[in-house]
């Protein structure tokens, strides 16, 4: 919506421009009329659209042609005033004023014009017979108003007699009955002038062809599809009421709904189907509104769904300014957002196979101005055997977009109409900004549900295979993927202690000398080397020592291609020795060259380590769910290591001599310490076994 409206009055001398302004503002005819009235500003709170309105007068005696041109270029709407009793002033409308206005305005965005016939009380006839051909010739003329000293007679090509009952029913009575009598110190003339600016006909309708313009049809079609909550191509009574309540804050009575549908039935074939409004009927209604001069109804709908004056979705609608993401925080979808996205999926999964076929996916994104997902998405998330994105893959892709580019996610949610369907102020309500990771480390717990794992490795080490295996694809399925459609991301779910979490794998390019902040900003690092290549491990060791050795980010070595014969790595330390030295879990053997889907235990472990970076988990297998793994994690935890050190100090508080070894007191202390360790270990075993 515009911030203000600027109305300019022009016309021949002595036609009554100044007296018109003064009488309209003061509500009484002025006895003394100056050459030119000063600019008048009408406050927003006394206008129907709550927009400040500026009224500007023109005087040939006091202003130059340059000043007139400047005022025309600044005006939002121009009123050409002529005297009904002055034939010359009427002729000047087409011979002088309209050409002058067109010469000083952009051809592609003509300023709306209102013709004002003044002094009609001085003659017995109307000037409309003369003016109507002019209105037919110049489409920029919105309305013609004849002015008498005490009343108005409004004539417009767009104010033909119509079913006012229908118009008021569908657009809401409060807005529909707004007229000059409800305004303070402002008349019908300025109401129609303001209306011509705030609710222009030009972007909506082509008078020559007597039909809506393509951009308007496209916008209304998107609105229809967003409002069609069950995607059956029909707006049923519930959907129509929701639409009416959303746009006009008032539901429709049952009889009113029937009246609307009856009008459509009489005028449009297939406008009503199964007692619901079809797209054809929906477009007909808005065409009827525009033709009957009620285009503010269509504009109200368009603006409620985020459109600006150019029928483009407004930037403030697509990108709300309320969302702020501090450093070291991440963005995730909240529960309500997932419910909305799930409803969108269900709405378009017509065959109920829990996957979106290419046709269903195209239908889902039909409300977008472009296709947001490329072919690489199929290699980023889980798909079925036919290569269609599954329900899990669909939600995973939305999770990935939210994490990597929250502004893009807000834009996508805007196209889907999240704020309207969910009745939220904006789609920013769908986003949760997580707390700083440093706080998670201090509190040793996290509320996040998405964890990022950056995968490093030399060329040919098996990084891409490691990513694709997370999506359940073995080597055979990976070989049929074309290189141009490969993705450097893979995201899916993993269950940690019964909780569903998202693990995001990102393959980082091998040139580790230029690692960016994004390459290092992650929850866990995965270092992949080819177990059959003797030169592969060195790269992983160098990356770890150069970038991650002194950080608190947990790291894990992956010995990929473990189905091949293992080769000794040409490095000073073996991978196992390297991991022990730097207090990392031992290298995990991995292969995607299997008959079925690759094992996903390693990804569960990665997610667990990302969730609990403070725990320093060092289990000896990959499942991280068995009792053995839990015991190993407990024994190697910092808590047990601290207790162990204190017990050693208590038991071996002094240097052990040969005499101590023969002393019964010394061996008693050793026995007590061993008993304490045994009891703690057995108790932990029982607790974990009970949980299992």
XYZ file of C-alpha atoms in Angstrom:
692
model
C 0.000 0.000 0.000
C 1.210 3.502 -0.817
C 2.409 5.745 1.973
C 0.395 8.714 0.677
C -1.745 9.935 -2.236
C -1.107 13.150 -4.147
C -4.094 14.642 -6.060
C -3.551 17.426 -8.599
C -6.400 19.595 -9.938
C -5.857 21.178 -13.375
C -8.103 22.900 -15.894
C -8.812 26.160 -17.681
C -8.979 29.420 -15.735
C -12.308 30.264 -14.083
C -13.665 26.702 -14.182
C -13.754 26.617 -10.367
C -10.756 24.481 -9.318
C -9.926 26.569 -6.262
C -13.529 27.029 -5.122
C -14.018 23.301 -5.583
C -11.150 22.505 -3.231
C -12.190 25.073 -0.650
C -15.839 24.062 -0.626
C -15.045 20.351 -0.484
C -12.670 20.792 2.432
C -14.718 23.310 4.419
C -18.113 21.877 3.412
C -19.398 25.315 2.508
C -19.124 27.446 -0.602
C -16.428 30.133 -0.214
C -17.454 33.776 -0.627
C -13.909 34.920 -1.454
C -11.843 32.721 -3.759
C -8.064 33.276 -4.174
C -6.181 32.588 -7.415
C -4.810 29.358 -6.018
C -5.404 27.268 -2.895
C -2.447 26.207 -0.788
C -1.583 22.514 -0.717
C -3.884 20.701 1.698
C -3.012 17.484 3.560
C -5.833 15.288 4.817
C -4.680 13.084 7.741
C -4.704 9.319 7.375
C -7.212 8.742 10.179
C -10.040 10.444 8.249
C -9.513 8.613 4.957
C -11.075 5.217 4.172
C -7.740 3.538 3.425
C -5.839 5.180 6.286
C -3.479 6.902 3.859
C -2.546 10.639 4.039
C -3.888 12.553 1.027
C -2.383 15.740 -0.436
C -4.569 18.025 -2.584
C -2.660 20.350 -4.927
C -4.190 23.248 -6.903
C -2.897 24.694 -10.188
C -3.205 28.293 -11.296
C -2.107 29.467 -14.729
C -1.797 33.008 -13.358
C 0.667 32.064 -10.604
C 2.581 29.062 -11.970
C 4.843 28.439 -14.949
C 4.705 25.588 -17.449
C 7.767 24.077 -15.805
C 6.049 24.072 -12.417
C 2.970 22.468 -13.963
C 5.095 19.725 -15.561
C 6.775 19.101 -12.223
C 3.432 18.803 -10.423
C 2.080 16.417 -13.080
C 5.121 14.141 -12.713
C 4.689 14.050 -8.918
C 0.931 13.469 -8.920
C -0.610 10.056 -8.247
C -3.970 11.041 -9.730
C -5.023 14.110 -11.752
C -8.472 15.714 -11.761
C -9.208 17.661 -14.951
C -11.826 20.238 -14.034
C -14.084 21.726 -16.727
C -17.147 23.966 -16.530
C -20.328 22.307 -17.765
C -21.555 25.674 -19.036
C -18.284 26.383 -20.881
C -17.987 24.400 -24.124
C -14.393 25.578 -24.659
C -13.235 24.135 -21.318
C -14.775 20.798 -22.294
C -12.973 20.784 -25.650
C -9.671 21.606 -23.903
C -9.901 18.305 -21.982
C -8.974 16.332 -25.110
C -7.151 18.980 -27.115
C -4.822 20.183 -24.377
C -4.963 18.597 -20.930
C -4.923 14.852 -21.653
C -2.078 15.188 -24.239
C -0.148 17.397 -21.783
C -0.536 14.856 -19.003
C 0.514 12.001 -21.292
C 3.599 13.927 -22.435
C 4.730 14.371 -18.821
C 4.098 10.835 -17.620
C 5.575 7.448 -18.427
C 3.736 5.634 -21.182
C 3.900 2.298 -19.371
C 2.458 3.688 -16.139
C -0.182 6.258 -16.992
C -1.468 8.393 -14.131
C -5.195 7.813 -13.562
C -7.388 10.752 -14.590
C -10.735 11.857 -13.170
C -12.929 14.291 -15.110
C -14.754 16.798 -12.916
C -17.667 18.655 -14.485
C -18.129 21.796 -12.384
C -21.032 24.279 -12.231
C -23.606 21.743 -13.392
C -26.168 23.574 -11.271
C -26.014 26.476 -13.755
C -27.381 24.421 -16.641
C -30.360 22.134 -17.048
C -28.605 19.497 -19.155
C -25.805 17.039 -18.357
C -22.435 16.975 -20.066
C -22.259 13.187 -20.004
C -23.329 12.790 -23.622
C -20.216 14.735 -24.592
C -17.911 13.174 -22.038
C -18.794 9.472 -22.504
C -17.063 9.208 -25.914
C -13.983 10.805 -24.351
C -14.004 8.228 -21.555
C -14.281 5.442 -24.105
C -11.326 6.816 -26.049
C -8.926 7.334 -23.118
C -8.579 4.305 -20.870
C -6.643 6.279 -18.264
C -9.870 8.112 -17.349
C -11.234 6.351 -14.305
C -14.378 8.327 -13.498
C -16.365 11.411 -14.384
C -17.884 13.468 -11.557
C -20.376 16.288 -12.076
C -20.298 18.869 -9.329
C -23.108 21.023 -8.041
C -22.784 23.382 -5.155
C -24.329 20.957 -2.668
C -24.251 17.476 -4.258
C -22.486 15.103 -6.611
C -23.664 13.072 -9.591
C -21.129 10.310 -10.243
C -20.869 8.684 -13.681
C -18.385 6.020 -14.618
C -17.975 3.329 -17.203
C -17.066 1.079 -14.306
C -20.149 1.898 -12.193
C -22.801 0.157 -14.283
C -25.832 -1.270 -12.512
C -25.032 -4.711 -11.120
C -25.946 -7.056 -8.351
C -24.852 -4.826 -5.485
C -26.181 -7.490 -3.135
C -23.623 -9.943 -4.531
C -20.789 -7.419 -4.338
C -21.522 -6.527 -0.745
C -21.879 -10.160 0.203
C -18.562 -11.237 -1.191
C -16.385 -8.261 -0.310
C -17.706 -7.534 3.154
C -20.165 -4.840 4.170
C -17.821 -2.620 6.165
C -15.543 -2.041 3.225
C -18.250 -2.250 0.574
C -20.459 0.542 1.964
C -17.626 3.027 2.445
C -18.641 6.371 0.854
C -18.199 10.082 1.249
C -20.914 10.423 3.852
C -18.744 8.435 6.273
C -15.728 10.707 5.825
C -14.801 13.824 7.711
C -14.316 16.932 5.557
C -13.703 14.965 2.379
C -16.168 14.360 -0.482
C -16.867 11.737 -3.069
C -14.518 13.408 -5.489
C -11.464 12.803 -3.343
C -12.735 9.397 -2.349
C -12.757 8.336 -5.999
C -9.427 10.068 -6.586
C -7.853 8.172 -3.715
C -9.492 4.975 -4.884
C -8.053 5.429 -8.390
C -4.546 5.493 -6.886
C -4.828 2.853 -4.179
C -6.973 0.480 -6.231
C -5.966 1.142 -9.849
C -7.820 -0.546 -12.648
C -4.880 -0.549 -15.064
C -2.894 -3.512 -13.672
C -6.062 -5.615 -13.357
C -8.198 -5.082 -16.424
C -7.987 -4.306 -20.133
C -11.070 -2.222 -21.068
C -10.508 -2.622 -24.822
C -10.615 -6.422 -24.610
C -13.007 -6.411 -21.635
C -11.061 -9.036 -19.710
C -8.523 -9.285 -16.923
C -4.859 -8.924 -17.735
C -2.604 -12.024 -17.690
C -0.675 -10.858 -14.610
C -3.925 -10.492 -12.666
C -5.147 -13.908 -13.800
C -1.827 -15.458 -12.773
C -1.965 -13.873 -9.310
C -5.590 -14.863 -8.713
C -4.867 -18.401 -9.932
C -2.114 -18.744 -7.325
C -4.480 -17.386 -4.664
C -7.107 -19.934 -5.686
C -4.620 -22.831 -5.474
C -3.329 -21.729 -2.078
C -6.902 -21.429 -0.798
C -7.849 -24.837 -2.225
C -6.737 -26.682 0.893
C -7.568 -30.185 -0.361
C -6.302 -29.585 -3.918
C -9.464 -30.863 -5.581
C -9.792 -27.853 -7.895
C -12.882 -26.569 -6.059
C -13.405 -24.075 -3.246
C -16.006 -25.725 -1.056
C -18.074 -23.841 1.523
C -15.461 -24.263 4.268
C -12.664 -23.054 2.011
C -14.761 -20.109 0.770
C -15.536 -19.101 4.339
C -11.885 -19.364 5.303
C -10.969 -17.240 2.279
C -13.633 -14.655 3.135
C -12.585 -14.508 6.776
C -8.904 -14.230 5.834
C -9.414 -11.356 3.393
C -12.361 -9.452 4.882
C -12.559 -10.560 8.524
C -16.147 -11.704 8.126
C -17.612 -15.131 7.268
C -20.410 -15.651 4.777
C -23.837 -16.945 5.767
C -25.088 -20.077 4.047
C -27.649 -18.135 1.998
C -25.001 -15.635 0.962
C -22.794 -18.447 -0.290
C -25.667 -19.828 -2.341
C -26.369 -16.376 -3.804
C -22.756 -16.065 -4.928
C -22.751 -19.526 -6.498
C -26.105 -18.896 -8.210
C -24.759 -15.775 -9.913
C -21.772 -17.792 -11.153
C -24.000 -20.643 -12.351
C -26.088 -18.263 -14.454
C -23.098 -16.684 -16.174
C -20.303 -19.277 -16.433
C -20.380 -22.863 -17.630
C -18.474 -25.071 -15.145
C -18.118 -22.100 -12.794
C -19.628 -24.227 -10.032
C -18.878 -27.932 -9.668
C -19.980 -30.271 -6.869
C -21.516 -27.213 -5.179
C -18.083 -25.574 -5.029
C -16.487 -22.658 -6.856
C -14.057 -23.620 -9.624
C -11.124 -21.535 -10.800
C -13.201 -20.379 -13.770
C -15.957 -19.210 -11.433
C -13.472 -17.567 -9.079
C -11.948 -15.557 -11.931
C -15.411 -14.609 -13.211
C -16.367 -13.133 -9.836
C -13.307 -10.905 -9.794
C -13.903 -9.867 -13.392
C -17.418 -8.880 -12.354
C -16.096 -6.871 -9.411
C -13.703 -4.951 -11.636
C -16.284 -4.290 -14.345
C -18.720 -2.949 -11.750
C -16.207 -0.549 -10.253
C -15.499 -2.667 -7.194
C -11.854 -3.335 -8.009
C -10.928 -2.484 -4.399
C -12.378 -5.910 -3.587
C -9.877 -7.622 -5.888
C -7.064 -5.418 -4.598
C -7.920 -6.343 -1.011
C -7.567 -10.015 -1.898
C -4.337 -9.456 -3.828
C -2.716 -7.437 -1.069
C -3.774 -9.893 1.611
C -1.881 -12.561 -0.307
C 1.240 -10.379 -0.548
C 0.961 -8.636 -3.936
C 2.110 -5.067 -4.617
C 0.798 -2.539 -7.152
C 2.730 -4.281 -9.945
C 1.135 -7.638 -9.074
C 4.450 -8.987 -7.842
C 4.819 -10.507 -4.410
C 6.109 -7.764 -2.121
C 9.611 -8.106 -0.713
C 8.386 -7.428 2.821
C 5.965 -10.323 2.419
C 8.577 -12.759 1.115
C 11.407 -11.644 3.407
C 10.101 -10.549 6.843
C 12.487 -8.245 8.660
C 11.658 -9.621 12.111
C 13.991 -12.639 11.878
C 17.497 -12.132 13.244
C 20.070 -14.917 13.461
C 23.032 -14.177 15.790
C 26.450 -15.703 15.087
C 26.987 -19.324 16.198
C 23.219 -19.902 16.069
C 21.353 -22.009 13.537
C 17.855 -21.939 12.071
C 15.358 -24.787 12.148
C 11.704 -25.313 11.301
C 9.423 -25.542 14.305
C 6.641 -28.060 14.896
C 3.900 -25.912 13.317
C 5.994 -25.441 10.191
C 6.484 -29.193 9.809
C 2.734 -29.702 10.222
C 2.070 -27.148 7.481
C 4.622 -28.683 5.127
C 3.231 -32.129 5.820
C -0.249 -30.881 4.902
C 1.151 -29.480 1.652
C 2.750 -32.860 0.905
C -0.471 -34.755 1.661
C -2.405 -32.279 -0.452
C -0.342 -33.089 -3.563
C 0.413 -36.787 -2.967
C -2.698 -37.785 -4.890
C -1.844 -41.492 -5.216
C -0.986 -41.753 -1.506
C 2.292 -43.604 -2.112
C 4.230 -41.353 0.330
C 6.332 -39.996 -2.553
C 5.994 -37.123 -5.007
C 6.123 -38.045 -8.677
C 7.522 -35.428 -11.100
C 3.942 -34.400 -11.989
C 2.938 -34.103 -8.325
C 6.080 -32.121 -7.537
C 5.397 -29.776 -10.458
C 1.841 -29.288 -9.223
C 3.123 -28.497 -5.718
C 5.453 -25.804 -7.036
C 2.889 -24.376 -9.457
C 2.338 -21.491 -7.017
C 6.031 -20.539 -7.389
C 7.299 -18.199 -10.121
C 10.073 -20.731 -10.833
C 11.020 -24.325 -10.022
C 12.946 -24.095 -6.729
C 14.379 -27.633 -6.667
C 16.752 -28.929 -9.311
C 17.662 -32.497 -10.233
C 20.427 -32.508 -7.627
C 17.749 -32.651 -4.910
C 17.126 -36.287 -5.830
C 20.739 -37.004 -4.804
C 20.497 -34.917 -1.624
C 17.552 -36.604 0.076
C 15.953 -40.034 0.200
C 13.993 -41.248 -2.818
C 12.033 -44.386 -3.605
C 13.049 -47.031 -6.133
C 11.650 -44.895 -8.966
C 13.749 -41.910 -7.946
C 10.801 -39.927 -6.534
C 11.269 -37.834 -3.420
C 9.764 -39.570 -0.408
C 7.923 -37.925 2.444
C 11.073 -38.132 4.576
C 13.166 -36.728 1.735
C 10.689 -33.874 1.217
C 10.869 -32.786 4.861
C 14.646 -33.272 4.844
C 15.050 -30.898 1.900
C 13.018 -28.230 3.680
C 15.183 -28.772 6.760
C 18.322 -28.375 4.646
C 17.067 -25.141 3.047
C 16.165 -23.704 6.444
C 19.588 -24.548 7.854
C 21.687 -23.293 4.935
C 19.621 -20.345 3.655
C 16.798 -19.265 5.946
C 15.882 -16.299 3.727
C 15.298 -18.640 0.823
C 13.138 -20.801 3.082
C 11.058 -17.765 4.068
C 10.587 -16.940 0.400
C 9.423 -20.478 -0.379
C 6.998 -20.490 2.555
C 5.658 -17.165 1.311
C 4.863 -18.649 -2.085
C 3.011 -21.502 -0.353
C 0.997 -18.994 1.705
C 2.226 -20.160 5.118
C 1.318 -16.963 6.990
C -2.211 -17.001 5.512
C -3.051 -20.673 5.912
C -1.459 -20.877 9.378
C -2.922 -17.482 10.343
C 0.436 -16.099 11.423
C 1.747 -12.566 11.089
C 4.487 -13.732 8.729
C 6.345 -16.901 7.769
C 9.059 -15.920 10.252
C 6.798 -17.612 12.818
C 7.806 -20.939 11.222
C 11.488 -20.545 12.154
C 13.242 -21.367 15.401
C 16.609 -19.733 16.027
C 18.694 -22.050 18.204
C 20.802 -20.788 21.046
C 24.533 -20.233 20.793
C 26.567 -23.452 20.551
C 28.858 -22.204 23.312
C 25.899 -22.293 25.703
C 25.150 -25.872 24.636
C 28.729 -26.830 25.476
C 28.573 -25.105 28.848
C 25.278 -26.726 29.784
C 26.331 -30.043 28.190
C 22.980 -30.402 26.477
C 21.305 -29.131 23.322
C 17.779 -28.569 22.064
C 18.782 -28.549 18.412
C 17.496 -31.181 16.019
C 19.780 -30.550 13.001
C 23.506 -31.342 13.147
C 26.066 -30.628 10.476
C 28.912 -32.989 9.622
C 31.605 -31.724 7.263
C 33.230 -34.562 5.351
C 36.908 -34.196 4.357
C 39.004 -36.508 2.266
C 41.434 -36.670 -0.629
C 40.208 -37.107 -4.197
C 38.933 -40.627 -4.757
C 38.775 -41.422 -1.050
C 35.064 -42.258 -1.194
C 33.432 -39.104 0.201
C 30.629 -39.008 -2.370
C 29.905 -42.685 -1.787
C 29.799 -42.033 1.953
C 27.195 -39.291 1.430
C 25.049 -41.347 -0.919
C 25.193 -44.383 1.377
C 23.504 -42.257 4.048
C 20.516 -42.075 1.676
C 20.433 -45.888 1.441
C 22.167 -46.204 -1.938
C 24.758 -48.886 -2.532
C 27.564 -48.633 -5.055
C 25.440 -50.041 -7.871
C 22.798 -47.318 -7.486
C 25.453 -44.642 -7.136
C 27.079 -45.561 -10.438
C 23.961 -44.673 -12.420
C 23.901 -41.072 -11.144
C 25.256 -38.585 -13.675
C 28.114 -36.350 -12.584
C 26.204 -33.120 -13.321
C 23.397 -34.097 -10.956
C 25.652 -35.027 -8.041
C 25.130 -33.136 -4.798
C 27.663 -32.045 -2.214
C 25.020 -32.400 0.501
C 23.106 -35.333 1.929
C 20.527 -35.068 4.693
C 18.362 -37.638 6.392
C 17.193 -38.660 9.842
C 19.014 -40.640 12.489
C 17.663 -41.889 15.806
C 19.731 -41.170 18.910
C 18.423 -42.640 22.161
C 14.935 -42.792 20.598
C 14.946 -39.190 19.398
C 14.700 -38.338 15.693
C 17.452 -35.961 14.592
C 18.596 -34.670 11.220
C 22.193 -35.263 10.177
C 23.456 -32.994 7.410
C 26.544 -34.263 5.567
C 28.544 -31.761 3.530
C 31.367 -32.861 1.247
C 34.221 -30.351 1.396
C 36.549 -29.941 -1.579
C 40.073 -31.376 -1.180
C 41.995 -28.056 -1.293
C 42.389 -27.742 2.468
C 44.770 -24.749 2.240
C 41.810 -22.407 1.668
C 39.197 -23.696 4.099
C 36.470 -21.096 4.670
C 34.677 -20.394 7.936
C 31.700 -22.367 6.595
C 33.943 -25.385 5.991
C 35.023 -25.311 9.617
C 31.679 -24.370 11.172
C 30.111 -27.731 11.930
C 29.114 -30.006 14.775
C 31.373 -32.914 13.852
C 34.174 -33.576 11.362
C 34.364 -36.745 9.322
C 37.785 -37.594 7.836
C 37.502 -40.177 5.065
C 40.464 -42.066 3.641
C 40.726 -44.936 1.185
C 41.897 -48.016 3.118
C 43.258 -49.510 -0.123
C 45.285 -46.402 -1.085
C 48.562 -46.011 0.893
C 48.660 -42.229 0.286
C 45.079 -41.435 1.284
C 45.388 -41.172 5.069
C 48.047 -38.456 5.000
C 45.559 -35.900 3.715
C 43.166 -36.577 6.623
C 45.973 -36.343 9.168
C 47.136 -32.990 7.765
C 43.612 -31.526 7.770
C 43.064 -32.617 11.366
C 46.370 -31.263 12.657
C 46.087 -27.973 10.795
C 42.462 -27.087 11.514
C 40.768 -29.257 14.136
C 43.384 -30.562 16.564
C 43.014 -27.585 18.922
C 39.243 -27.179 18.604
C 36.427 -28.732 20.608
C 34.798 -30.122 17.471
C 34.653 -33.945 17.684
C 36.297 -35.803 14.792
C 36.037 -39.314 13.401
C 38.204 -41.256 10.945
C 36.422 -43.357 8.324
C 38.332 -46.165 6.579
C 36.316 -46.239 3.344
C 36.324 -49.042 0.758
C 36.900 -51.577 3.512
C 35.686 -54.336 1.170
C 38.997 -53.974 -0.705
C 42.329 -55.276 0.576
C 43.662 -52.975 3.260
C 47.050 -51.361 2.491
C 49.567 -49.955 4.941
C 49.327 -46.165 4.963
C 52.551 -44.286 4.158
C 52.446 -42.079 7.227
C 54.534 -41.874 10.397
C 51.687 -43.352 12.445
C 49.115 -45.931 11.557
C 45.508 -44.647 11.528
C 44.809 -46.476 14.790
C 47.910 -45.016 16.477
C 47.030 -41.565 15.173
C 43.537 -41.795 16.647
C 44.809 -43.027 19.997
C 47.376 -40.248 20.167
C 44.771 -37.557 19.541
C 42.080 -39.206 21.697
C 39.764 -39.954 18.805
C 37.595 -43.040 18.264
C 39.449 -45.722 16.306
C 39.038 -45.660 12.499
C 35.635 -46.983 11.471
C 35.570 -49.451 8.574
C 32.972 -48.557 5.945
C 31.874 -49.762 2.527
C 28.933 -48.999 0.263
C 29.716 -51.949 -2.044
C 26.968 -54.147 -0.638
C 24.103 -56.110 -2.115
C 21.463 -54.162 -0.211
C 21.409 -50.749 1.436
C 24.649 -49.842 3.279
C 24.697 -50.051 7.063
C 23.703 -46.779 8.756
C 25.161 -47.443 12.197
C 28.084 -45.139 11.502
C 25.697 -42.221 10.889
C 23.966 -42.850 14.202
C 27.337 -42.646 15.909
C 28.192 -39.414 14.082
C 24.902 -37.877 15.172
C 25.467 -38.998 18.764
C 28.939 -37.447 18.833
C 27.537 -34.230 17.338
C 24.841 -34.106 20.028
C 27.286 -34.763 22.869
C 30.604 -33.187 21.904
C 31.488 -32.780 25.603
C 31.278 -36.529 26.270
C 34.370 -37.470 24.219
C 32.775 -40.713 23.044
C 35.356 -43.309 22.016
C 33.455 -46.575 21.578
C 35.051 -49.426 19.667
C 32.217 -50.324 17.288
C 29.925 -48.354 15.026
C 26.462 -49.007 16.388
C 26.755 -46.892 19.570
C 23.590 -48.619 20.829
C 24.805 -51.904 22.289
C 25.674 -52.337 25.958
C 29.345 -52.694 25.116
C 29.376 -49.283 23.411
C 27.555 -47.649 26.315
C 30.056 -49.110 28.783
C 32.981 -48.020 26.660
C 31.589 -44.522 26.442
C 31.039 -44.444 30.174
C 34.485 -45.791 31.033
C 36.175 -43.316 28.694
C 34.053 -40.372 29.763
C 35.646 -37.422 31.519
C 33.690 -38.157 34.724
C 35.070 -41.662 35.117
C 38.560 -40.523 34.164
C 38.417 -37.896 36.921
C 37.217 -40.447 39.504
C 39.912 -42.854 38.330
C 42.627 -40.247 38.820
C 41.416 -39.396 42.315
C 41.293 -43.070 43.306
C 44.840 -43.595 42.052
C 45.896 -40.636 44.113
C 44.173 -41.986 47.211
C 45.502 -45.521 46.792
C 48.993 -44.752 45.536
C 49.506 -41.615 47.579
C 53.224 -42.292 47.936
C 56.008 -44.000 46.022
C 55.612 -47.806 45.941
C 58.590 -49.706 47.345
C 59.400 -53.371 47.693
C 58.215 -53.127 51.291
C 54.836 -51.864 50.123
C 54.394 -54.830 47.854
C 54.815 -57.104 50.927
C 52.521 -54.946 53.091
C 48.972 -56.181 53.718
C 47.731 -52.566 54.131
C 48.914 -51.688 50.621
C 47.105 -54.634 49.075
C 44.008 -53.791 51.079
C 43.879 -50.359 49.521
C 44.346 -51.889 46.066
C 41.535 -54.348 46.738
C 39.204 -51.579 47.883
C 39.933 -49.566 44.739
C 39.366 -52.553 42.478
C 36.127 -53.354 44.297
C 34.902 -49.776 43.818
C 35.612 -49.968 40.082
C 33.909 -53.346 39.813
C 30.794 -52.158 41.658
C 30.548 -49.021 39.540
C 30.981 -51.009 36.344
C 28.383 -53.624 37.317
C 25.877 -50.943 38.389
C 26.320 -49.144 35.108
C 25.854 -52.389 33.224
C 22.574 -53.113 35.053
C 21.225 -49.609 34.406
C 22.028 -49.737 30.715
C 20.675 -53.265 30.380
C 17.422 -52.164 32.006
C 17.108 -49.276 29.525
C 17.631 -51.701 26.667
